[in-house]
Amino acid sequence: MSLRLYDTASRKLEPVTSTNGTTTMYCCGPTVYRDAHVGNLRTFLLSDLVRRVLTVNGVNVKLIQNITDVGHMSEDIENEDKMLAQAKAESIDPFTVARKYEAGFHTDLARLNIEKADAYPRASESIELMLAMIEELISKEFAYVGEDGTVYFSAQAFPSYGAISGNRLDALKPGHRYEYSEDGAKRFHADWALWKNAGGRKEMIWDSPWGPGFPGWHIECSAMSLHFLNSHINLHVGGIDLRFPHHENERAQSNAITGNESVDLWLHGEHLLFEGRKMSKSAGNVVLLKDVIERGFDPLAVRLCILENRYRSQMDLTWASIEAADSTLKRWRKKIKTWGTQIPVKDAEFLEILDNDLDTPKAIQYLRTLEKNENINNRAAHFLFADQILGLDLAREEVISALTLEQEDILKLRQIARNEKRWADSDELRVKLEQSGLEIMDGPDGQTWNWR
Ligand code: AMP
Ligand code: ZN
């Protein structure tokens, strides 16, 4: 079998295609004005999993992921670029902001064992590509220059608009917020900006045939995907919120240029919630990978939690599930060392589970069953094969670290508090120990500890 995935446009499972022996993949990347939270990382992990499954199936893959460092307007602050708003907040140059969070994005990917894409083109360095595309769209009469000097894509010039999301033009009412405030000199309410006139803006602007300005958000993904992937994308990945308008507009732009269907399969990952609510700044429940590490957990525990959920379902992450995944990883790593030769051997049954629309929860269940089955000859071979896709570092040697002097002191103080029946003090010291990464158990012979 080969990999089949759910295509948002056709609303059914489709085989992943390739062109001249290579599957071309494009994944919408981060807007680098803040740290990526674990929700964003769930989406980036999706393209990694797909690529790993294809690779293990013997398919050559080329993956491109863009870095949005200009042109993504904020929903909160009327018509303000997310980058410029953050630059103002941090009192630094917007490009410094962009590079800082771009570096953080790469650190997070490495911590989650997400393999590197073939290229990470930046929007700010792809302006020429975008300008050439916009000129072509104007000459093909898919775009026009508004009276305000902004260039718009004409939604009505593209008859199949709405094929991915189902949002057909006749059903889209004027006044609906298609994307932020972009009323300007549009001829039709669903048109969108390809190139925005600079107006009063002084930073992050470039010259263009229509005067100084900056690109709209959607055009960068059309320009980069077609340029880097030889004008055809076999598989396009992003979070579910990007289905409309971002991917609908991207499809219109790209197809208008190529004259055919430029993407074979649109894959969307569902959102991650945290403790029952959508992760967002306003809900106050944003979790970064560094928060997970600070609590003493392996960041790959987050990877395992994500794998335990199907990519097409919303998932709820909690500290308890991260903790449970962390101990599963430790247990597996220890057991594998005792299970025979440490060489992966192809497991067709395991691969078939993933080939069927990336059924990672079933794949994890398969491993849990295997773990309990004493009759299987070399369980290490199965686990290490699985790990080529799951990326959980199962061959890693678990290092048992020594206690720090401070932890030793607190343990002694706590034992004294317990001997003197000062329970409140004992509880306070337990919290301190737990925060430092230890787990404390009280038994008839006194306290014992473990690394969490
Ligand atoms: P951004 O950096 O905001 O442009 O988002 C980067 C990626 O993260 C996009 O593909 C979004 O669809 C995705 N995304 C945003 N929020 C979540 C979430 N809570 N869970 C999963 N993916 C998300
Ligand atoms: Zn995109």
Short mmCIF file of C-alpha atoms and ligand atoms in Angstrom, two decimals:
data_model
loop_
_atom_site.label_atom_id
_atom_site.label_comp_id
_atom_site.label_asym_id
_atom_site.label_seq_id
_atom_site.Cartn_x
_atom_site.Cartn_y
_atom_site.Cartn_z
CA MET A 1 0.00 0.00 0.00
CA SER A 2 1.01 3.63 -0.23
CA LEU A 3 -0.01 6.64 1.79
CA ARG A 4 -3.58 7.92 1.48
CA LEU A 5 -4.71 11.12 3.16
CA TYR A 6 -7.93 13.10 3.53
CA ASP A 7 -8.13 15.82 0.90
CA THR A 8 -10.12 18.85 2.08
CA ALA A 9 -11.06 19.79 -1.49
CA SER A 10 -12.47 16.42 -2.65
CA ARG A 11 -13.59 15.52 0.89
CA LYS A 12 -12.29 11.97 0.60
CA LEU A 13 -9.17 9.89 1.04
CA GLU A 14 -6.76 10.26 -1.87
CA PRO A 15 -3.40 8.64 -2.59
CA VAL A 16 -0.45 11.01 -2.25
CA THR A 17 0.89 11.65 -5.75
CA SER A 18 4.39 12.32 -7.00
CA THR A 19 5.85 14.01 -10.05
CA ASN A 20 8.86 12.47 -11.82
CA GLY A 21 9.56 10.27 -8.82
CA THR A 22 9.38 13.01 -6.17
CA THR A 23 6.50 14.11 -3.96
CA THR A 24 6.55 17.88 -3.73
CA MET A 25 5.26 19.20 -0.40
CA TYR A 26 4.58 22.70 0.83
CA CYS A 27 3.72 23.53 4.43
CA CYS A 28 2.60 27.01 5.49
CA GLY A 29 5.20 28.15 8.01
CA PRO A 30 5.20 30.45 11.01
CA THR A 31 4.62 34.17 11.17
CA VAL A 32 7.75 35.02 13.11
CA TYR A 33 6.52 37.73 15.49
CA ARG A 34 6.31 35.46 18.54
CA ASP A 35 7.32 31.99 19.76
CA ALA A 36 5.39 29.15 18.17
CA HIS A 37 3.10 27.53 20.74
CA VAL A 38 2.56 23.77 20.92
CA GLY A 39 -0.60 24.19 18.80
CA ASN A 40 1.41 25.65 15.91
CA LEU A 41 3.92 22.88 16.44
CA ARG A 42 1.20 20.25 16.02
CA THR A 43 0.67 21.53 12.48
CA PHE A 44 4.41 21.59 11.69
CA LEU A 45 4.70 18.04 13.06
CA LEU A 46 1.99 16.92 10.62
CA SER A 47 4.18 17.62 7.60
CA ASP A 48 7.11 15.85 9.31
CA LEU A 49 5.03 12.71 9.92
CA VAL A 50 3.76 12.66 6.37
CA ARG A 51 7.25 13.07 5.01
CA ARG A 52 8.63 10.30 7.24
CA VAL A 53 5.87 7.87 6.19
CA LEU A 54 6.54 8.62 2.52
CA THR A 55 10.29 8.21 2.99
CA VAL A 56 9.89 4.84 4.73
CA ASN A 57 7.64 3.84 1.80
CA GLY A 58 10.63 4.58 -0.45
CA VAL A 59 9.28 7.84 -1.88
CA ASN A 60 11.57 10.79 -2.52
CA VAL A 61 10.17 13.97 -0.92
CA LYS A 62 10.94 17.65 -1.38
CA LEU A 63 9.48 19.84 1.36
CA ILE A 64 9.36 23.64 1.37
CA GLN A 65 8.16 25.72 4.33
CA ASN A 66 7.92 29.48 4.17
CA ILE A 67 8.79 32.01 6.85
CA THR A 68 6.24 34.84 6.98
CA ASP A 69 8.19 37.90 8.05
CA VAL A 70 6.09 40.56 6.33
CA GLY A 71 2.52 41.16 5.21
CA HIS A 72 0.50 39.18 7.77
CA MET A 73 -1.95 41.70 9.11
CA SER A 74 -3.19 41.50 12.67
CA GLU A 75 -6.82 40.81 13.48
CA ASP A 76 -6.58 42.65 16.80
CA ILE A 77 -4.97 45.89 15.71
CA GLU A 78 -6.71 47.38 12.70
CA ASN A 79 -4.58 47.04 9.62
CA GLU A 80 -1.30 46.65 11.42
CA ASP A 81 1.34 44.18 10.29
CA LYS A 82 1.97 41.60 13.04
CA MET A 83 5.72 42.09 12.64
CA LEU A 84 5.57 45.87 12.97
CA ALA A 85 3.26 45.70 15.97
CA GLN A 86 5.68 43.37 17.78
CA ALA A 87 8.69 45.50 16.78
CA LYS A 88 6.99 48.48 18.39
CA ALA A 89 6.18 46.44 21.52
CA GLU A 90 9.80 45.26 21.88
CA SER A 91 11.30 48.59 20.70
CA ILE A 92 13.48 46.85 18.15
CA ASP A 93 13.77 46.76 14.39
CA PRO A 94 11.13 44.49 12.74
CA PHE A 95 13.79 42.40 10.99
CA THR A 96 15.51 41.78 14.34
CA VAL A 97 12.16 40.57 15.69
CA ALA A 98 11.76 38.29 12.68
CA ARG A 99 15.22 36.71 12.97
CA LYS A 100 14.86 36.22 16.72
CA TYR A 101 11.61 34.25 16.44
CA GLU A 102 12.75 32.45 13.31
CA ALA A 103 15.74 31.11 15.28
CA GLY A 104 13.35 30.07 18.08
CA PHE A 105 11.20 28.23 15.53
CA HIS A 106 14.20 26.18 14.35
CA THR A 107 15.16 25.38 17.95
CA ASP A 108 11.63 24.13 18.65
CA LEU A 109 11.61 21.97 15.51
CA ALA A 110 14.88 20.36 16.57
CA ARG A 111 13.54 19.72 20.08
CA LEU A 112 10.55 17.95 18.59
CA ASN A 113 12.70 15.88 16.20
CA ILE A 114 11.04 17.52 13.20
CA GLU A 115 13.41 16.95 10.31
CA LYS A 116 14.54 19.99 8.35
CA ALA A 117 12.63 21.05 5.24
CA ASP A 118 14.64 21.36 2.01
CA ALA A 119 14.34 25.15 2.20
CA TYR A 120 12.77 27.83 4.37
CA PRO A 121 12.32 30.80 2.02
CA ARG A 122 11.50 34.12 3.69
CA ALA A 123 8.70 36.34 2.38
CA SER A 124 10.91 39.43 2.71
CA GLU A 125 13.49 37.81 0.43
CA SER A 126 10.97 36.66 -2.16
CA ILE A 127 9.61 40.08 -3.12
CA GLU A 128 10.89 39.81 -6.71
CA LEU A 129 9.10 36.48 -7.16
CA MET A 130 5.88 37.98 -5.87
CA LEU A 131 6.14 41.09 -8.03
CA ALA A 132 6.67 38.96 -11.16
CA MET A 133 3.62 36.87 -10.27
CA ILE A 134 1.44 39.92 -9.61
CA GLU A 135 2.45 41.45 -12.96
CA GLU A 136 1.49 38.21 -14.69
CA LEU A 137 -1.86 38.13 -12.87
CA ILE A 138 -2.59 41.69 -14.02
CA SER A 139 -1.63 40.89 -17.61
CA LYS A 140 -3.89 37.80 -17.54
CA GLU A 141 -6.70 40.00 -16.15
CA PHE A 142 -7.02 38.14 -12.89
CA ALA A 143 -5.85 41.23 -10.98
CA TYR A 144 -6.27 45.01 -11.21
CA VAL A 145 -4.73 48.14 -9.72
CA GLY A 146 -7.22 49.89 -7.46
CA GLU A 147 -7.59 53.65 -7.24
CA ASP A 148 -5.73 53.52 -3.95
CA GLY A 149 -2.60 52.13 -5.65
CA THR A 150 -3.17 48.68 -4.14
CA VAL A 151 -3.28 45.67 -6.47
CA TYR A 152 -6.25 43.34 -5.94
CA PHE A 153 -7.05 39.84 -7.14
CA SER A 154 -10.48 39.74 -8.73
CA ALA A 155 -12.30 36.80 -7.12
CA GLN A 156 -14.96 36.78 -9.84
CA ALA A 157 -12.29 36.28 -12.52
CA PHE A 158 -11.67 32.83 -11.03
CA PRO A 159 -14.86 30.78 -11.49
CA SER A 160 -14.03 27.82 -9.24
CA TYR A 161 -13.33 30.07 -6.22
CA GLY A 162 -14.43 28.26 -3.07
CA ALA A 163 -13.61 24.69 -4.09
CA ILE A 164 -11.56 23.92 -0.97
CA SER A 165 -13.67 25.51 1.72
CA GLY A 166 -17.12 25.39 0.12
CA ASN A 167 -17.37 29.17 0.52
CA ARG A 168 -18.76 29.98 -2.91
CA LEU A 169 -18.75 33.63 -3.97
CA ASP A 170 -22.51 33.87 -4.34
CA ALA A 171 -22.87 32.85 -0.69
CA LEU A 172 -20.20 35.22 0.63
CA LYS A 173 -21.99 38.34 1.69
CA PRO A 174 -20.57 41.84 1.64
CA GLY A 175 -19.55 42.86 5.13
CA HIS A 176 -18.31 39.38 6.05
CA ARG A 177 -14.74 39.73 7.27
CA TYR A 178 -12.84 37.82 4.62
CA GLU A 179 -9.57 39.01 5.85
CA TYR A 180 -9.03 41.84 8.21
CA SER A 181 -9.90 45.36 7.09
CA GLU A 182 -9.19 45.63 3.45
CA ASP A 183 -12.00 47.70 2.06
CA GLY A 184 -9.79 50.15 0.17
CA ALA A 185 -10.64 50.46 -3.51
CA LYS A 186 -11.78 46.90 -4.10
CA ARG A 187 -14.30 46.39 -6.91
CA PHE A 188 -15.93 43.41 -5.23
CA HIS A 189 -16.17 42.59 -1.54
CA ALA A 190 -14.38 39.22 -1.84
CA ASP A 191 -11.36 40.58 -3.75
CA TRP A 192 -8.11 40.64 -1.79
CA ALA A 193 -4.87 42.57 -1.86
CA LEU A 194 -1.84 41.16 -3.65
CA TRP A 195 0.28 44.27 -3.20
CA LYS A 196 -0.57 46.96 -0.70
CA ASN A 197 0.23 50.58 -1.23
CA ALA A 198 2.62 51.74 1.51
CA GLY A 199 0.41 54.69 2.48
CA GLY A 200 1.98 56.16 5.60
CA ARG A 201 4.02 53.05 6.37
CA LYS A 202 7.80 53.58 6.47
CA GLU A 203 9.24 50.21 7.41
CA MET A 204 9.23 46.90 5.57
CA ILE A 205 8.28 48.46 2.25
CA TRP A 206 9.69 47.82 -1.23
CA ASP A 207 9.54 49.53 -4.61
CA SER A 208 7.17 48.11 -7.17
CA PRO A 209 5.69 49.09 -10.56
CA TRP A 210 2.73 50.47 -8.54
CA GLY A 211 4.84 52.47 -6.11
CA PRO A 212 6.29 51.61 -2.70
CA GLY A 213 4.36 49.01 -0.76
CA PHE A 214 4.39 45.52 0.65
CA PRO A 215 2.89 42.14 -0.29
CA GLY A 216 -0.44 40.74 0.86
CA TRP A 217 -0.18 37.60 2.95
CA HIS A 218 -1.52 35.00 0.46
CA ILE A 219 0.69 35.81 -2.52
CA GLU A 220 3.89 34.66 -0.80
CA CYS A 221 2.72 31.05 -0.60
CA SER A 222 1.74 30.95 -4.29
CA ALA A 223 5.03 32.54 -5.32
CA MET A 224 7.24 30.32 -3.18
CA SER A 225 5.43 27.03 -3.72
CA LEU A 226 5.40 27.34 -7.51
CA HIS A 227 8.97 28.63 -7.67
CA PHE A 228 10.61 26.06 -5.42
CA LEU A 229 8.50 23.06 -6.44
CA ASN A 230 8.62 23.39 -10.19
CA SER A 231 5.06 24.73 -10.63
CA HIS A 232 3.27 21.73 -9.17
CA ILE A 233 2.57 20.82 -5.53
CA ASN A 234 1.58 17.23 -4.83
CA LEU A 235 0.67 17.86 -1.20
CA HIS A 236 -0.10 21.14 0.57
CA VAL A 237 -0.21 21.20 4.40
CA GLY A 238 -1.50 23.70 6.96
CA GLY A 239 -3.70 24.19 10.01
CA ILE A 240 -7.46 24.03 9.55
CA ASP A 241 -7.88 27.79 10.06
CA LEU A 242 -5.90 28.41 6.88
CA ARG A 243 -8.47 26.62 4.71
CA PHE A 244 -10.27 29.94 4.23
CA PRO A 245 -9.37 32.51 3.08
CA HIS A 246 -5.62 31.78 2.95
CA HIS A 247 -5.66 28.54 0.94
CA GLU A 248 -8.69 29.46 -1.12
CA ASN A 249 -6.92 32.63 -2.23
CA GLU A 250 -3.64 30.82 -2.75
CA ARG A 251 -5.35 28.26 -4.97
CA ALA A 252 -6.96 30.99 -7.08
CA GLN A 253 -3.63 32.81 -7.53
CA SER A 254 -1.61 29.67 -8.32
CA ASN A 255 -4.15 28.13 -10.69
CA ALA A 256 -4.55 31.47 -12.50
CA ILE A 257 -0.80 31.34 -13.17
CA THR A 258 -0.37 27.68 -14.10
CA GLY A 259 -3.69 27.29 -15.93
CA ASN A 260 -4.36 24.00 -14.17
CA GLU A 261 -4.93 22.55 -10.70
CA SER A 262 -1.60 23.38 -9.09
CA VAL A 263 -2.14 21.39 -5.85
CA ASP A 264 -3.19 17.71 -5.90
CA LEU A 265 -4.10 17.28 -2.24
CA TRP A 266 -4.94 19.86 0.46
CA LEU A 267 -4.18 18.44 3.90
CA HIS A 268 -5.39 20.27 7.01
CA GLY A 269 -4.52 19.52 10.61
CA GLU A 270 -7.09 20.18 13.33
CA HIS A 271 -6.39 22.47 16.22
CA LEU A 272 -4.88 21.69 19.56
CA LEU A 273 -6.70 22.81 22.71
CA PHE A 274 -5.13 23.12 26.11
CA GLU A 275 -7.08 21.98 29.16
CA GLY A 276 -10.29 22.19 27.20
CA ARG A 277 -9.89 25.59 25.55
CA LYS A 278 -8.44 26.78 22.27
CA MET A 279 -4.87 27.81 22.91
CA SER A 280 -4.62 31.59 22.65
CA LYS A 281 -3.05 34.57 24.35
CA SER A 282 -6.41 35.97 25.40
CA ALA A 283 -7.45 32.67 27.03
CA GLY A 284 -4.09 32.79 28.87
CA ASN A 285 -3.34 29.14 28.08
CA VAL A 286 -0.46 29.42 25.62
CA VAL A 287 2.10 26.67 26.24
CA LEU A 288 5.55 26.84 24.67
CA LEU A 289 7.95 23.97 24.35
CA LYS A 290 10.29 25.75 26.76
CA ASP A 291 7.55 25.66 29.44
CA VAL A 292 7.42 21.89 29.01
CA ILE A 293 11.21 21.62 29.42
CA GLU A 294 11.17 23.94 32.44
CA ARG A 295 8.76 21.58 34.17
CA GLY A 296 11.32 18.81 33.72
CA PHE A 297 9.57 16.95 30.88
CA ASP A 298 11.13 15.64 27.69
CA PRO A 299 9.77 17.79 24.80
CA LEU A 300 9.26 14.53 22.90
CA ALA A 301 6.52 13.76 25.43
CA VAL A 302 4.54 16.45 23.60
CA ARG A 303 5.30 14.67 20.33
CA LEU A 304 3.92 11.43 21.80
CA CYS A 305 0.79 13.20 23.08
CA ILE A 306 0.16 14.60 19.61
CA LEU A 307 0.71 11.17 18.05
CA GLU A 308 -1.93 9.72 20.34
CA ASN A 309 -4.52 11.80 18.50
CA ARG A 310 -5.64 11.62 14.87
CA TYR A 311 -4.53 14.68 12.91
CA ARG A 312 -8.10 15.31 11.73
CA SER A 313 -9.53 15.56 15.25
CA GLN A 314 -9.22 18.38 17.71
CA MET A 315 -7.10 17.28 20.62
CA ASP A 316 -6.91 18.41 24.19
CA LEU A 317 -3.47 18.57 25.74
CA THR A 318 -3.07 18.68 29.53
CA TRP A 319 -0.11 18.67 31.90
CA ALA A 320 -1.30 15.25 33.09
CA SER A 321 -1.14 13.82 29.55
CA ILE A 322 2.35 15.27 29.03
CA GLU A 323 3.49 13.72 32.31
CA ALA A 324 2.02 10.32 31.36
CA ALA A 325 3.68 10.45 27.92
CA ASP A 326 6.99 11.38 29.52
CA SER A 327 6.94 8.27 31.70
CA THR A 328 5.87 6.06 28.75
CA LEU A 329 8.91 7.27 26.82
CA LYS A 330 11.24 6.53 29.72
CA ARG A 331 9.77 3.07 30.16
CA TRP A 332 9.99 2.21 26.46
CA ARG A 333 13.60 3.38 26.21
CA LYS A 334 14.58 1.23 29.18
CA LYS A 335 12.69 -1.85 27.99
CA ILE A 336 13.96 -1.69 24.42
CA LYS A 337 17.51 -2.11 25.71
CA THR A 338 16.49 -5.45 27.20
CA TRP A 339 14.62 -6.72 24.15
CA GLY A 340 17.30 -8.07 21.83
CA THR A 341 19.28 -6.72 18.90
CA GLN A 342 19.01 -2.99 18.49
CA ILE A 343 18.40 -3.04 14.75
CA PRO A 344 15.13 -1.93 13.11
CA VAL A 345 13.40 -4.48 10.91
CA LYS A 346 10.62 -3.51 8.52
CA ASP A 347 7.19 -4.05 10.04
CA ALA A 348 4.66 -4.02 7.18
CA GLU A 349 1.67 -4.18 9.52
CA PHE A 350 2.79 -1.05 11.37
CA LEU A 351 3.44 0.82 8.12
CA GLU A 352 0.03 -0.10 6.78
CA ILE A 353 -1.62 1.48 9.81
CA LEU A 354 0.06 4.79 9.00
CA ASP A 355 -0.51 4.49 5.26
CA ASN A 356 -4.20 4.52 6.09
CA ASP A 357 -4.68 8.26 6.61
CA LEU A 358 -1.89 8.54 9.16
CA ASP A 359 -3.62 6.62 11.94
CA THR A 360 -1.10 7.48 14.65
CA PRO A 361 -3.38 6.58 17.61
CA LYS A 362 -3.71 3.05 16.21
CA ALA A 363 0.06 2.93 15.63
CA ILE A 364 0.71 3.81 19.29
CA GLN A 365 -1.86 1.26 20.40
CA TYR A 366 -0.06 -1.34 18.26
CA LEU A 367 3.17 -0.61 20.15
CA ARG A 368 1.44 -0.78 23.54
CA THR A 369 0.06 -4.23 22.66
CA LEU A 370 3.48 -5.34 21.44
CA GLU A 371 5.04 -4.11 24.67
CA LYS A 372 2.88 -6.50 26.68
CA ASN A 373 3.34 -9.51 24.40
CA GLU A 374 6.11 -11.66 25.85
CA ASN A 375 5.87 -14.11 22.93
CA ILE A 376 7.25 -11.75 20.30
CA ASN A 377 10.85 -12.55 19.54
CA ASN A 378 12.53 -9.23 19.05
CA ARG A 379 10.33 -6.39 20.13
CA ALA A 380 13.22 -3.92 19.85
CA ALA A 381 13.28 -4.45 16.06
CA HIS A 382 9.61 -3.42 15.82
CA PHE A 383 9.94 -0.42 18.11
CA LEU A 384 13.04 0.89 16.36
CA PHE A 385 11.41 0.54 12.95
CA ALA A 386 8.36 2.42 14.26
CA ASP A 387 10.64 5.12 15.60
CA GLN A 388 11.88 5.98 12.10
CA ILE A 389 8.42 7.50 11.63
CA LEU A 390 7.38 8.37 15.18
CA GLY A 391 10.66 10.17 15.92
CA LEU A 392 10.57 9.59 19.69
CA ASP A 393 14.29 8.82 20.16
CA LEU A 394 13.47 5.36 21.48
CA ALA A 395 17.08 4.21 21.13
CA ARG A 396 18.21 6.94 23.50
CA GLU A 397 20.05 5.89 26.65
CA GLU A 398 18.04 7.20 29.61
CA VAL A 399 20.52 9.06 31.75
CA ILE A 400 19.75 8.99 35.43
CA SER A 401 21.12 12.30 36.66
CA ALA A 402 22.58 12.77 40.11
CA LEU A 403 20.75 14.94 42.62
CA THR A 404 21.88 18.53 42.89
CA LEU A 405 23.28 19.67 46.24
CA GLU A 406 20.19 21.84 46.69
CA GLN A 407 17.87 18.87 46.12
CA GLU A 408 19.85 16.82 48.65
CA ASP A 409 19.53 19.62 51.21
CA ILE A 410 15.79 19.95 50.69
CA LEU A 411 15.31 16.18 51.00
CA LYS A 412 17.17 16.25 54.34
CA LEU A 413 15.14 19.23 55.60
CA ARG A 414 11.92 17.52 54.58
CA GLN A 415 12.86 14.33 56.43
CA ILE A 416 13.51 16.38 59.57
CA ALA A 417 10.17 18.21 59.14
CA ARG A 418 8.39 14.86 58.85
CA ASN A 419 10.14 13.45 61.92
CA GLU A 420 8.97 16.54 63.83
CA LYS A 421 5.46 16.22 62.35
CA ARG A 422 5.62 19.71 60.78
CA TRP A 423 3.29 18.68 57.94
CA ALA A 424 2.81 22.12 56.42
CA ASP A 425 6.60 22.54 56.08
CA SER A 426 6.89 19.05 54.69
CA ASP A 427 4.26 19.83 52.02
CA GLU A 428 5.96 23.06 51.07
CA LEU A 429 9.29 21.28 50.62
CA ARG A 430 7.61 18.56 48.56
CA VAL A 431 6.35 21.22 46.12
CA LYS A 432 9.89 22.60 45.81
CA LEU A 433 11.26 19.13 45.07
CA GLU A 434 8.56 18.44 42.52
CA GLN A 435 9.28 21.73 40.79
CA SER A 436 12.90 20.64 40.48
CA GLY A 437 11.84 17.51 38.59
CA LEU A 438 11.57 14.91 41.36
CA GLU A 439 8.66 12.75 42.31
CA ILE A 440 8.37 12.13 46.09
CA MET A 441 6.78 9.08 47.65
CA ASP A 442 6.13 8.74 51.41
CA GLY A 443 6.10 5.19 52.77
CA PRO A 444 6.42 3.46 56.13
CA ASP A 445 10.24 3.64 55.84
CA GLY A 446 10.34 7.37 55.10
CA GLN A 447 10.47 9.32 51.86
CA THR A 448 11.80 8.00 48.54
CA TRP A 449 12.24 9.87 45.28
CA ASN A 450 12.37 9.34 41.55
CA TRP A 451 13.13 11.52 38.55
CA ARG A 452 9.82 12.35 36.89
P1 AMP B 1 0.91 31.32 12.41
O1 AMP B 1 2.32 31.38 12.91
O2 AMP B 1 -0.07 32.01 13.30
O3 AMP B 1 0.82 31.82 10.98
O4 AMP B 1 0.45 29.79 12.40
C1 AMP B 1 1.28 28.75 11.96
C2 AMP B 1 0.50 27.48 11.77
O5 AMP B 1 -0.09 27.02 13.00
C3 AMP B 1 -0.67 27.57 10.79
O6 AMP B 1 -0.65 26.44 9.92
C4 AMP B 1 -1.90 27.56 11.67
O7 AMP B 1 -3.02 27.01 11.00
C5 AMP B 1 -1.45 26.64 12.79
N1 AMP B 1 -2.18 26.80 14.07
C6 AMP B 1 -2.52 27.94 14.72
N2 AMP B 1 -3.13 27.69 15.91
C7 AMP B 1 -3.16 26.33 16.04
C8 AMP B 1 -3.63 25.42 17.05
N3 AMP B 1 -4.20 25.85 18.20
N4 AMP B 1 -3.48 24.08 16.82
C9 AMP B 1 -2.90 23.61 15.69
N5 AMP B 1 -2.42 24.43 14.70
C10 AMP B 1 -2.53 25.77 14.86
ZN ZN B 2 0.55 29.74 3.32
#
